[in-house]
Amino acid sequence: MPPQAAAAQTARIAAAREATDAEGGPLFVNARVDACPRGAGGVDRTLERAAAFRADGAEGVVVPGAVAPETVKEPVAGVDGPLNVMVFPGALTVAEPAALGVTRIGAGAALARAARALVRQAARELPEEGPTGATTGS
């Protein structure tokens, strides 16, 4: 993310925090940092962005690229606040992030992908088999 884009993101986070605080409503701002592990700057850039986002009002930080124990340890140690990572088949299990110190987990788009796959399966089955299999949840 170029410096201008990072600045725009921190400005949006600050605006969301300010508006929520003014209204007195609860809002957990979870800022997404896409620099880890392969993105521009890797872990160092991730921690820099996380600190900026937290300073501008984000309560937590989500690092979707941290999908293995070795890519989770440094963000856990370096992010001052709740850290969210993604769990999905082939990545971390639900228990692994907690054991590493992660405070929040998410499934990202995995649940939406699973739902789309089920709908596709039901659409294939329904004309030939009727309401069985995917359409009945079995």
mmCIF file of N, CA and C in Angstrom:
data_model
loop_
_atom_site.group_PDB
_atom_site.id
_atom_site.type_symbol
_atom_site.label_atom_id
_atom_site.label_comp_id
_atom_site.label_asym_id
_atom_site.label_seq_id
_atom_site.Cartn_x
_atom_site.Cartn_y
_atom_site.Cartn_z
ATOM 1 N N MET A 1 0.850 -1.170 0.000
ATOM 2 C CA MET A 1 0.000 0.000 0.000
ATOM 3 C C MET A 1 0.895 1.233 0.000
ATOM 4 N N PRO A 2 0.712 2.118 -0.974
ATOM 5 C CA PRO A 2 1.508 3.344 -1.010
ATOM 6 C C PRO A 2 1.224 4.216 0.213
ATOM 7 N N PRO A 3 2.156 5.111 0.565
ATOM 8 C CA PRO A 3 1.936 5.971 1.742
ATOM 9 C C PRO A 3 0.617 6.736 1.701
ATOM 10 N N GLN A 4 0.201 7.184 0.506
ATOM 11 C CA GLN A 4 -1.063 7.915 0.405
ATOM 12 C C GLN A 4 -2.240 7.023 0.792
ATOM 13 N N ALA A 5 -2.205 5.764 0.342
ATOM 14 C CA ALA A 5 -3.285 4.834 0.662
ATOM 15 C C ALA A 5 -3.296 4.514 2.151
ATOM 16 N N ALA A 6 -2.123 4.356 2.753
ATOM 17 C CA ALA A 6 -2.041 4.098 4.191
ATOM 18 C C ALA A 6 -2.587 5.291 4.966
ATOM 19 N N ALA A 7 -2.265 6.489 4.523
ATOM 20 C CA ALA A 7 -2.774 7.697 5.179
ATOM 21 C C ALA A 7 -4.292 7.779 5.061
ATOM 22 N N ALA A 8 -4.814 7.423 3.889
ATOM 23 C CA ALA A 8 -6.266 7.431 3.696
ATOM 24 C C ALA A 8 -6.935 6.408 4.610
ATOM 25 N N GLN A 9 -6.306 5.251 4.773
ATOM 26 C CA GLN A 9 -6.861 4.220 5.638
ATOM 27 C C GLN A 9 -6.874 4.685 7.096
ATOM 28 N N THR A 10 -5.793 5.269 7.560
ATOM 29 C CA THR A 10 -5.774 5.749 8.947
ATOM 30 C C THR A 10 -6.799 6.854 9.141
ATOM 31 N N ALA A 11 -6.998 7.696 8.121
ATOM 32 C CA ALA A 11 -8.011 8.760 8.209
ATOM 33 C C ALA A 11 -9.408 8.159 8.313
ATOM 34 N N ARG A 12 -9.689 7.098 7.567
ATOM 35 C CA ARG A 12 -10.998 6.436 7.646
ATOM 36 C C ARG A 12 -11.208 5.809 9.022
ATOM 37 N N ILE A 13 -10.166 5.212 9.559
ATOM 38 C CA ILE A 13 -10.272 4.611 10.890
ATOM 39 C C ILE A 13 -10.555 5.691 11.924
ATOM 40 N N ALA A 14 -9.824 6.806 11.849
ATOM 41 C CA ALA A 14 -10.031 7.910 12.790
ATOM 42 C C ALA A 14 -11.448 8.468 12.662
ATOM 43 N N ALA A 15 -11.954 8.595 11.435
ATOM 44 C CA ALA A 15 -13.308 9.114 11.222
ATOM 45 C C ALA A 15 -14.357 8.159 11.796
ATOM 46 N N ALA A 16 -14.163 6.867 11.594
ATOM 47 C CA ALA A 16 -15.102 5.882 12.144
ATOM 48 C C ALA A 16 -15.098 5.935 13.664
ATOM 49 N N ARG A 17 -13.925 6.024 14.252
ATOM 50 C CA ARG A 17 -13.821 6.091 15.711
ATOM 51 C C ARG A 17 -14.487 7.364 16.231
ATOM 52 N N GLU A 18 -14.210 8.496 15.586
ATOM 53 C CA GLU A 18 -14.779 9.774 16.013
ATOM 54 C C GLU A 18 -16.308 9.756 15.926
ATOM 55 N N ALA A 19 -16.837 9.249 14.824
ATOM 56 C CA ALA A 19 -18.291 9.204 14.653
ATOM 57 C C ALA A 19 -18.936 8.281 15.676
ATOM 58 N N THR A 20 -18.334 7.148 15.918
ATOM 59 C CA THR A 20 -18.886 6.205 16.884
ATOM 60 C C THR A 20 -18.845 6.771 18.289
ATOM 61 N N ASP A 21 -17.733 7.389 18.636
ATOM 62 C CA ASP A 21 -17.617 7.988 19.967
ATOM 63 C C ASP A 21 -18.630 9.110 20.150
ATOM 64 N N ALA A 22 -18.864 9.903 19.102
ATOM 65 C CA ALA A 22 -19.821 11.007 19.172
ATOM 66 C C ALA A 22 -21.240 10.496 19.389
ATOM 67 N N GLU A 23 -21.565 9.355 18.794
ATOM 68 C CA GLU A 23 -22.901 8.772 18.929
ATOM 69 C C GLU A 23 -23.044 7.936 20.194
ATOM 70 N N GLY A 24 -21.923 7.574 20.795
ATOM 71 C CA GLY A 24 -21.955 6.758 22.001
ATOM 72 C C GLY A 24 -22.254 5.295 21.744
ATOM 73 N N GLY A 25 -22.206 4.890 20.502
ATOM 74 C CA GLY A 25 -22.521 3.511 20.164
ATOM 75 C C GLY A 25 -21.307 2.606 20.209
ATOM 76 N N PRO A 26 -21.531 1.321 20.425
ATOM 77 C CA PRO A 26 -20.410 0.388 20.421
ATOM 78 C C PRO A 26 -19.983 0.055 18.993
ATOM 79 N N LEU A 27 -18.717 0.079 18.748
ATOM 80 C CA LEU A 27 -18.169 -0.328 17.463
ATOM 81 C C LEU A 27 -16.755 -0.812 17.701
ATOM 82 N N PHE A 28 -16.487 -2.030 17.313
ATOM 83 C CA PHE A 28 -15.133 -2.570 17.395
ATOM 84 C C PHE A 28 -14.510 -2.403 16.022
ATOM 85 N N VAL A 29 -13.571 -1.502 15.899
ATOM 86 C CA VAL A 29 -12.886 -1.273 14.630
ATOM 87 C C VAL A 29 -11.719 -2.239 14.553
ATOM 88 N N ASN A 30 -11.775 -3.127 13.584
ATOM 89 C CA ASN A 30 -10.748 -4.144 13.388
ATOM 90 C C ASN A 30 -10.080 -3.841 12.053
ATOM 91 N N ALA A 31 -8.919 -3.207 12.081
ATOM 92 C CA ALA A 31 -8.244 -2.740 10.871
ATOM 93 C C ALA A 31 -7.459 -3.870 10.220
ATOM 94 N N ARG A 32 -7.625 -4.001 8.918
ATOM 95 C CA ARG A 32 -6.973 -5.069 8.158
ATOM 96 C C ARG A 32 -5.607 -4.608 7.663
ATOM 97 N N VAL A 33 -4.583 -5.436 7.931
ATOM 98 C CA VAL A 33 -3.219 -5.160 7.480
ATOM 99 C C VAL A 33 -2.799 -6.277 6.538
ATOM 100 N N ASP A 34 -2.618 -5.946 5.268
ATOM 101 C CA ASP A 34 -2.300 -6.952 4.258
ATOM 102 C C ASP A 34 -0.818 -7.024 3.908
ATOM 103 N N ALA A 35 0.060 -6.541 4.753
ATOM 104 C CA ALA A 35 1.492 -6.535 4.431
ATOM 105 C C ALA A 35 2.201 -7.817 4.840
ATOM 106 N N CYS A 36 1.573 -8.684 5.610
ATOM 107 C CA CYS A 36 2.233 -9.864 6.151
ATOM 108 C C CYS A 36 1.660 -11.116 5.520
ATOM 109 N N PRO A 37 2.427 -12.135 5.226
ATOM 110 C CA PRO A 37 3.882 -12.169 5.281
ATOM 111 C C PRO A 37 4.536 -11.815 3.951
ATOM 112 N N ARG A 38 3.771 -11.936 2.851
ATOM 113 C CA ARG A 38 4.396 -11.765 1.537
ATOM 114 C C ARG A 38 4.331 -10.342 1.011
ATOM 115 N N GLY A 39 3.449 -9.532 1.532
ATOM 116 C CA GLY A 39 3.246 -8.198 0.990
ATOM 117 C C GLY A 39 4.435 -7.281 1.203
ATOM 118 N N ALA A 40 4.289 -6.073 0.740
ATOM 119 C CA ALA A 40 5.369 -5.091 0.812
ATOM 120 C C ALA A 40 5.772 -4.842 2.262
ATOM 121 N N GLY A 41 7.002 -5.181 2.592
ATOM 122 C CA GLY A 41 7.518 -4.902 3.922
ATOM 123 C C GLY A 41 7.388 -6.030 4.913
ATOM 124 N N GLY A 42 6.556 -7.012 4.644
ATOM 125 C CA GLY A 42 6.414 -8.159 5.527
ATOM 126 C C GLY A 42 6.038 -7.784 6.944
ATOM 127 N N VAL A 43 6.635 -8.455 7.905
ATOM 128 C CA VAL A 43 6.283 -8.281 9.310
ATOM 129 C C VAL A 43 6.576 -6.863 9.786
ATOM 130 N N ASP A 44 7.701 -6.285 9.399
ATOM 131 C CA ASP A 44 8.019 -4.928 9.842
ATOM 132 C C ASP A 44 6.942 -3.940 9.399
ATOM 133 N N ARG A 45 6.531 -4.040 8.151
ATOM 134 C CA ARG A 45 5.499 -3.140 7.622
ATOM 135 C C ARG A 45 4.153 -3.437 8.285
ATOM 136 N N THR A 46 3.883 -4.703 8.561
ATOM 137 C CA THR A 46 2.653 -5.075 9.256
ATOM 138 C C THR A 46 2.584 -4.407 10.618
ATOM 139 N N LEU A 47 3.668 -4.487 11.371
ATOM 140 C CA LEU A 47 3.684 -3.904 12.718
ATOM 141 C C LEU A 47 3.594 -2.386 12.665
ATOM 142 N N GLU A 48 4.234 -1.788 11.677
ATOM 143 C CA GLU A 48 4.163 -0.331 11.505
ATOM 144 C C GLU A 48 2.725 0.103 11.221
ATOM 145 N N ARG A 49 2.086 -0.593 10.292
ATOM 146 C CA ARG A 49 0.697 -0.262 9.960
ATOM 147 C C ARG A 49 -0.231 -0.515 11.147
ATOM 148 N N ALA A 50 -0.019 -1.636 11.817
ATOM 149 C CA ALA A 50 -0.862 -1.955 12.974
ATOM 150 C C ALA A 50 -0.773 -0.855 14.023
ATOM 151 N N ALA A 51 0.419 -0.378 14.298
ATOM 152 C CA ALA A 51 0.597 0.692 15.284
ATOM 153 C C ALA A 51 -0.112 1.967 14.837
ATOM 154 N N ALA A 52 -0.014 2.301 13.541
ATOM 155 C CA ALA A 52 -0.685 3.496 13.030
ATOM 156 C C ALA A 52 -2.202 3.353 13.121
ATOM 157 N N PHE A 53 -2.710 2.190 12.759
ATOM 158 C CA PHE A 53 -4.152 1.976 12.807
ATOM 159 C C PHE A 53 -4.659 2.029 14.243
ATOM 160 N N ARG A 54 -3.907 1.431 15.158
ATOM 161 C CA ARG A 54 -4.300 1.466 16.571
ATOM 162 C C ARG A 54 -4.255 2.897 17.105
ATOM 163 N N ALA A 55 -3.244 3.664 16.713
ATOM 164 C CA ALA A 55 -3.135 5.051 17.169
ATOM 165 C C ALA A 55 -4.299 5.903 16.674
ATOM 166 N N ASP A 56 -4.864 5.539 15.527
ATOM 167 C CA ASP A 56 -5.968 6.310 14.961
ATOM 168 C C ASP A 56 -7.338 5.770 15.335
ATOM 169 N N GLY A 57 -7.403 4.825 16.256
ATOM 170 C CA GLY A 57 -8.690 4.419 16.795
ATOM 171 C C GLY A 57 -9.126 2.990 16.584
ATOM 172 N N ALA A 58 -8.352 2.188 15.885
ATOM 173 C CA ALA A 58 -8.729 0.780 15.728
ATOM 174 C C ALA A 58 -8.489 0.043 17.041
ATOM 175 N N GLU A 59 -9.495 -0.717 17.473
ATOM 176 C CA GLU A 59 -9.301 -1.521 18.691
ATOM 177 C C GLU A 59 -8.450 -2.739 18.424
ATOM 178 N N GLY A 60 -8.590 -3.297 17.248
ATOM 179 C CA GLY A 60 -7.870 -4.515 16.920
ATOM 180 C C GLY A 60 -7.314 -4.453 15.517
ATOM 181 N N VAL A 61 -6.529 -5.466 15.198
ATOM 182 C CA VAL A 61 -5.888 -5.558 13.892
ATOM 183 C C VAL A 61 -6.087 -6.976 13.369
ATOM 184 N N VAL A 62 -6.489 -7.091 12.112
ATOM 185 C CA VAL A 62 -6.593 -8.391 11.475
ATOM 186 C C VAL A 62 -5.457 -8.507 10.458
ATOM 187 N N VAL A 63 -4.746 -9.624 10.534
ATOM 188 C CA VAL A 63 -3.615 -9.882 9.636
ATOM 189 C C VAL A 63 -3.949 -11.153 8.864
ATOM 190 N N PRO A 64 -4.642 -11.013 7.711
ATOM 191 C CA PRO A 64 -5.078 -12.200 6.987
ATOM 192 C C PRO A 64 -3.948 -13.049 6.441
ATOM 193 N N GLY A 65 -2.763 -12.511 6.247
ATOM 194 C CA GLY A 65 -1.642 -13.293 5.734
ATOM 195 C C GLY A 65 -0.953 -14.150 6.772
ATOM 196 N N ALA A 66 -1.312 -13.982 8.033
ATOM 197 C CA ALA A 66 -0.714 -14.792 9.096
ATOM 198 C C ALA A 66 -1.525 -16.079 9.217
ATOM 199 N N VAL A 67 -1.100 -17.096 8.461
ATOM 200 C CA VAL A 67 -1.889 -18.325 8.374
ATOM 201 C C VAL A 67 -1.117 -19.569 8.802
ATOM 202 N N ALA A 68 0.036 -19.382 9.398
ATOM 203 C CA ALA A 68 0.847 -20.492 9.899
ATOM 204 C C ALA A 68 1.510 -20.031 11.191
ATOM 205 N N PRO A 69 1.835 -20.958 12.091
ATOM 206 C CA PRO A 69 2.432 -20.548 13.361
ATOM 207 C C PRO A 69 3.629 -19.603 13.204
ATOM 208 N N GLU A 70 4.490 -19.883 12.244
ATOM 209 C CA GLU A 70 5.684 -19.036 12.093
ATOM 210 C C GLU A 70 5.356 -17.621 11.624
ATOM 211 N N THR A 71 4.195 -17.424 10.980
ATOM 212 C CA THR A 71 3.821 -16.073 10.548
ATOM 213 C C THR A 71 2.910 -15.371 11.549
ATOM 214 N N VAL A 72 2.534 -16.058 12.610
ATOM 215 C CA VAL A 72 1.668 -15.470 13.632
ATOM 216 C C VAL A 72 2.474 -14.942 14.815
ATOM 217 N N LYS A 73 3.580 -15.564 15.135
ATOM 218 C CA LYS A 73 4.320 -15.240 16.358
ATOM 219 C C LYS A 73 4.773 -13.785 16.430
ATOM 220 N N GLU A 74 5.345 -13.246 15.360
ATOM 221 C CA GLU A 74 5.820 -11.860 15.395
ATOM 222 C C GLU A 74 4.678 -10.856 15.505
ATOM 223 N N PRO A 75 3.600 -10.992 14.735
ATOM 224 C CA PRO A 75 2.481 -10.061 14.951
ATOM 225 C C PRO A 75 1.907 -10.148 16.367
ATOM 226 N N VAL A 76 1.815 -11.353 16.931
ATOM 227 C CA VAL A 76 1.315 -11.491 18.297
ATOM 228 C C VAL A 76 2.190 -10.686 19.251
ATOM 229 N N ALA A 77 3.495 -10.810 19.094
ATOM 230 C CA ALA A 77 4.418 -10.114 19.985
ATOM 231 C C ALA A 77 4.445 -8.609 19.726
ATOM 232 N N GLY A 78 4.212 -8.192 18.478
ATOM 233 C CA GLY A 78 4.407 -6.798 18.138
ATOM 234 C C GLY A 78 3.181 -5.923 18.047
ATOM 235 N N VAL A 79 1.988 -6.509 17.996
ATOM 236 C CA VAL A 79 0.770 -5.710 17.905
ATOM 237 C C VAL A 79 0.275 -5.423 19.316
ATOM 238 N N ASP A 80 0.133 -4.138 19.619
ATOM 239 C CA ASP A 80 -0.358 -3.709 20.920
ATOM 240 C C ASP A 80 -1.879 -3.648 20.866
ATOM 241 N N GLY A 81 -2.514 -4.753 21.179
ATOM 242 C CA GLY A 81 -3.962 -4.830 21.141
ATOM 243 C C GLY A 81 -4.400 -6.156 20.563
ATOM 244 N N PRO A 82 -5.712 -6.356 20.471
ATOM 245 C CA PRO A 82 -6.237 -7.615 19.954
ATOM 246 C C PRO A 82 -5.771 -7.891 18.525
ATOM 247 N N LEU A 83 -5.335 -9.112 18.302
ATOM 248 C CA LEU A 83 -4.888 -9.538 16.977
ATOM 249 C C LEU A 83 -5.861 -10.594 16.465
ATOM 250 N N ASN A 84 -6.303 -10.416 15.235
ATOM 251 C CA ASN A 84 -7.232 -11.323 14.579
ATOM 252 C C ASN A 84 -6.498 -11.981 13.409
ATOM 253 N N VAL A 85 -6.614 -13.299 13.289
ATOM 254 C CA VAL A 85 -6.077 -14.012 12.128
ATOM 255 C C VAL A 85 -7.186 -14.864 11.540
ATOM 256 N N MET A 86 -6.945 -15.358 10.343
ATOM 257 C CA MET A 86 -7.937 -16.172 9.647
ATOM 258 C C MET A 86 -7.652 -17.654 9.863
ATOM 259 N N VAL A 87 -8.717 -18.429 9.988
ATOM 260 C CA VAL A 87 -8.607 -19.878 10.022
ATOM 261 C C VAL A 87 -9.434 -20.435 8.877
ATOM 262 N N PHE A 88 -8.891 -21.425 8.231
ATOM 263 C CA PHE A 88 -9.580 -22.077 7.125
ATOM 264 C C PHE A 88 -8.851 -23.374 6.837
ATOM 265 N N PRO A 89 -9.455 -24.287 6.081
ATOM 266 C CA PRO A 89 -8.795 -25.559 5.799
ATOM 267 C C PRO A 89 -7.404 -25.337 5.190
ATOM 268 N N GLY A 90 -6.435 -26.044 5.714
ATOM 269 C CA GLY A 90 -5.070 -25.936 5.221
ATOM 270 C C GLY A 90 -4.247 -24.869 5.924
ATOM 271 N N ALA A 91 -4.870 -24.100 6.810
ATOM 272 C CA ALA A 91 -4.146 -23.080 7.564
ATOM 273 C C ALA A 91 -4.188 -23.482 9.034
ATOM 274 N N LEU A 92 -4.319 -22.512 9.901
ATOM 275 C CA LEU A 92 -4.391 -22.779 11.330
ATOM 276 C C LEU A 92 -5.730 -23.409 11.707
ATOM 277 N N THR A 93 -5.700 -24.248 12.740
ATOM 278 C CA THR A 93 -6.948 -24.734 13.314
ATOM 279 C C THR A 93 -7.490 -23.633 14.221
ATOM 280 N N VAL A 94 -8.656 -23.804 14.763
ATOM 281 C CA VAL A 94 -9.213 -22.799 15.663
ATOM 282 C C VAL A 94 -8.392 -22.703 16.951
ATOM 283 N N ALA A 95 -7.887 -23.813 17.457
ATOM 284 C CA ALA A 95 -7.150 -23.803 18.716
ATOM 285 C C ALA A 95 -5.736 -23.228 18.587
ATOM 286 N N GLU A 96 -5.105 -23.389 17.446
ATOM 287 C CA GLU A 96 -3.706 -22.959 17.302
ATOM 288 C C GLU A 96 -3.479 -21.463 17.518
ATOM 289 N N PRO A 97 -4.290 -20.578 16.954
ATOM 290 C CA PRO A 97 -4.036 -19.155 17.177
ATOM 291 C C PRO A 97 -4.109 -18.763 18.651
ATOM 292 N N ALA A 98 -5.074 -19.301 19.376
ATOM 293 C CA ALA A 98 -5.192 -18.985 20.802
ATOM 294 C C ALA A 98 -3.947 -19.422 21.555
ATOM 295 N N ALA A 99 -3.422 -20.587 21.220
ATOM 296 C CA ALA A 99 -2.210 -21.072 21.889
ATOM 297 C C ALA A 99 -1.015 -20.176 21.599
ATOM 298 N N LEU A 100 -1.059 -19.467 20.471
ATOM 299 C CA LEU A 100 0.033 -18.570 20.098
ATOM 300 C C LEU A 100 -0.165 -17.151 20.631
ATOM 301 N N GLY A 101 -1.339 -16.876 21.236
ATOM 302 C CA GLY A 101 -1.599 -15.561 21.795
ATOM 303 C C GLY A 101 -2.552 -14.690 20.997
ATOM 304 N N VAL A 102 -3.133 -15.230 19.941
ATOM 305 C CA VAL A 102 -4.111 -14.485 19.151
ATOM 306 C C VAL A 102 -5.389 -14.360 19.970
ATOM 307 N N THR A 103 -6.023 -13.187 19.931
ATOM 308 C CA THR A 103 -7.217 -12.967 20.736
ATOM 309 C C THR A 103 -8.521 -13.098 19.967
ATOM 310 N N ARG A 104 -8.455 -13.043 18.635
ATOM 311 C CA ARG A 104 -9.670 -13.139 17.815
ATOM 312 C C ARG A 104 -9.359 -13.954 16.559
ATOM 313 N N ILE A 105 -10.334 -14.717 16.096
ATOM 314 C CA ILE A 105 -10.164 -15.444 14.841
ATOM 315 C C ILE A 105 -11.331 -15.126 13.920
ATOM 316 N N GLY A 106 -11.101 -15.297 12.646
ATOM 317 C CA GLY A 106 -12.148 -15.107 11.661
ATOM 318 C C GLY A 106 -12.023 -16.177 10.590
ATOM 319 N N ALA A 107 -13.114 -16.375 9.883
ATOM 320 C CA ALA A 107 -13.110 -17.352 8.796
ATOM 321 C C ALA A 107 -12.979 -16.672 7.445
ATOM 322 N N GLY A 108 -12.923 -15.344 7.441
ATOM 323 C CA GLY A 108 -12.803 -14.635 6.178
ATOM 324 C C GLY A 108 -13.926 -15.015 5.239
ATOM 325 N N ALA A 109 -13.600 -15.255 4.016
ATOM 326 C CA ALA A 109 -14.603 -15.602 3.004
ATOM 327 C C ALA A 109 -14.891 -17.099 2.973
ATOM 328 N N ALA A 110 -14.281 -17.884 3.845
ATOM 329 C CA ALA A 110 -14.446 -19.341 3.799
ATOM 330 C C ALA A 110 -15.909 -19.759 3.959
ATOM 331 N N LEU A 111 -16.646 -19.103 4.841
ATOM 332 C CA LEU A 111 -18.045 -19.481 5.033
ATOM 333 C C LEU A 111 -18.878 -19.140 3.802
ATOM 334 N N ALA A 112 -18.607 -18.000 3.187
ATOM 335 C CA ALA A 112 -19.324 -17.630 1.967
ATOM 336 C C ALA A 112 -18.998 -18.613 0.839
ATOM 337 N N ARG A 113 -17.718 -19.006 0.719
ATOM 338 C CA ARG A 113 -17.346 -19.991 -0.307
ATOM 339 C C ARG A 113 -18.047 -21.319 -0.064
ATOM 340 N N ALA A 114 -18.130 -21.735 1.191
ATOM 341 C CA ALA A 114 -18.807 -22.994 1.515
ATOM 342 C C ALA A 114 -20.289 -22.908 1.166
ATOM 343 N N ALA A 115 -20.911 -21.783 1.463
ATOM 344 C CA ALA A 115 -22.329 -21.615 1.144
ATOM 345 C C ALA A 115 -22.552 -21.651 -0.366
ATOM 346 N N ARG A 116 -21.677 -20.982 -1.127
ATOM 347 C CA ARG A 116 -21.814 -21.008 -2.594
ATOM 348 C C ARG A 116 -21.643 -22.423 -3.131
ATOM 349 N N ALA A 117 -20.713 -23.169 -2.565
ATOM 350 C CA ALA A 117 -20.498 -24.551 -3.016
ATOM 351 C C ALA A 117 -21.733 -25.397 -2.730
ATOM 352 N N LEU A 118 -22.359 -25.191 -1.586
ATOM 353 C CA LEU A 118 -23.565 -25.936 -1.247
ATOM 354 C C LEU A 118 -24.710 -25.575 -2.194
ATOM 355 N N VAL A 119 -24.842 -24.307 -2.528
ATOM 356 C CA VAL A 119 -25.888 -23.885 -3.460
ATOM 357 C C VAL A 119 -25.650 -24.500 -4.837
ATOM 358 N N ARG A 120 -24.392 -24.507 -5.303
ATOM 359 C CA ARG A 120 -24.088 -25.132 -6.602
ATOM 360 C C ARG A 120 -24.441 -26.615 -6.585
ATOM 361 N N GLN A 121 -24.083 -27.299 -5.481
ATOM 362 C CA GLN A 121 -24.386 -28.716 -5.370
ATOM 363 C C GLN A 121 -25.896 -28.940 -5.383
ATOM 364 N N ALA A 122 -26.632 -28.131 -4.641
ATOM 365 C CA ALA A 122 -28.089 -28.271 -4.602
ATOM 366 C C ALA A 122 -28.702 -28.011 -5.977
ATOM 367 N N ALA A 123 -28.172 -27.016 -6.696
ATOM 368 C CA ALA A 123 -28.696 -26.706 -8.033
ATOM 369 C C ALA A 123 -28.465 -27.864 -8.998
ATOM 370 N N ARG A 124 -27.358 -28.588 -8.840
ATOM 371 C CA ARG A 124 -27.088 -29.750 -9.699
ATOM 372 C C ARG A 124 -27.987 -30.930 -9.317
ATOM 373 N N GLU A 125 -28.185 -31.131 -8.021
ATOM 374 C CA GLU A 125 -28.956 -32.281 -7.551
ATOM 375 C C GLU A 125 -30.457 -32.133 -7.752
ATOM 376 N N LEU A 126 -30.980 -30.958 -7.516
ATOM 377 C CA LEU A 126 -32.423 -30.749 -7.467
ATOM 378 C C LEU A 126 -33.164 -31.215 -8.709
ATOM 379 N N PRO A 127 -32.731 -30.873 -9.925
ATOM 380 C CA PRO A 127 -33.497 -31.303 -11.107
ATOM 381 C C PRO A 127 -33.576 -32.818 -11.273
ATOM 382 N N GLU A 128 -32.555 -33.529 -10.842
ATOM 383 C CA GLU A 128 -32.520 -34.977 -11.060
ATOM 384 C C GLU A 128 -32.968 -35.783 -9.856
ATOM 385 N N GLU A 129 -32.624 -35.302 -8.652
ATOM 386 C CA GLU A 129 -32.888 -36.084 -7.446
ATOM 387 C C GLU A 129 -34.004 -35.528 -6.588
ATOM 388 N N GLY A 130 -34.426 -34.312 -6.844
ATOM 389 C CA GLY A 130 -35.426 -33.680 -5.976
ATOM 390 C C GLY A 130 -34.750 -33.147 -4.717
ATOM 391 N N PRO A 131 -35.538 -32.844 -3.705
ATOM 392 C CA PRO A 131 -34.980 -32.251 -2.497
ATOM 393 C C PRO A 131 -34.278 -33.289 -1.608
ATOM 394 N N THR A 132 -33.057 -33.623 -1.991
ATOM 395 C CA THR A 132 -32.241 -34.560 -1.204
ATOM 396 C C THR A 132 -30.836 -33.971 -1.100
ATOM 397 N N GLY A 133 -29.978 -34.683 -0.423
ATOM 398 C CA GLY A 133 -28.570 -34.275 -0.350
ATOM 399 C C GLY A 133 -28.388 -32.863 0.146
ATOM 400 N N ALA A 134 -27.837 -32.011 -0.707
ATOM 401 C CA ALA A 134 -27.499 -30.635 -0.322
ATOM 402 C C ALA A 134 -28.727 -29.827 0.070
ATOM 403 N N THR A 135 -29.887 -30.114 -0.527
ATOM 404 C CA THR A 135 -31.070 -29.311 -0.229
ATOM 405 C C THR A 135 -31.696 -29.655 1.107
ATOM 406 N N THR A 136 -31.355 -30.816 1.667
ATOM 407 C CA THR A 136 -31.920 -31.201 2.960
ATOM 408 C C THR A 136 -30.882 -31.155 4.074
ATOM 409 N N GLY A 137 -29.652 -30.773 3.738
ATOM 410 C CA GLY A 137 -28.616 -30.700 4.761
ATOM 411 C C GLY A 137 -28.035 -32.032 5.145
ATOM 412 N N SER A 138 -28.264 -33.057 4.339
ATOM 413 C CA SER A 138 -27.729 -34.379 4.681
ATOM 414 C C SER A 138 -26.528 -34.711 3.816
#
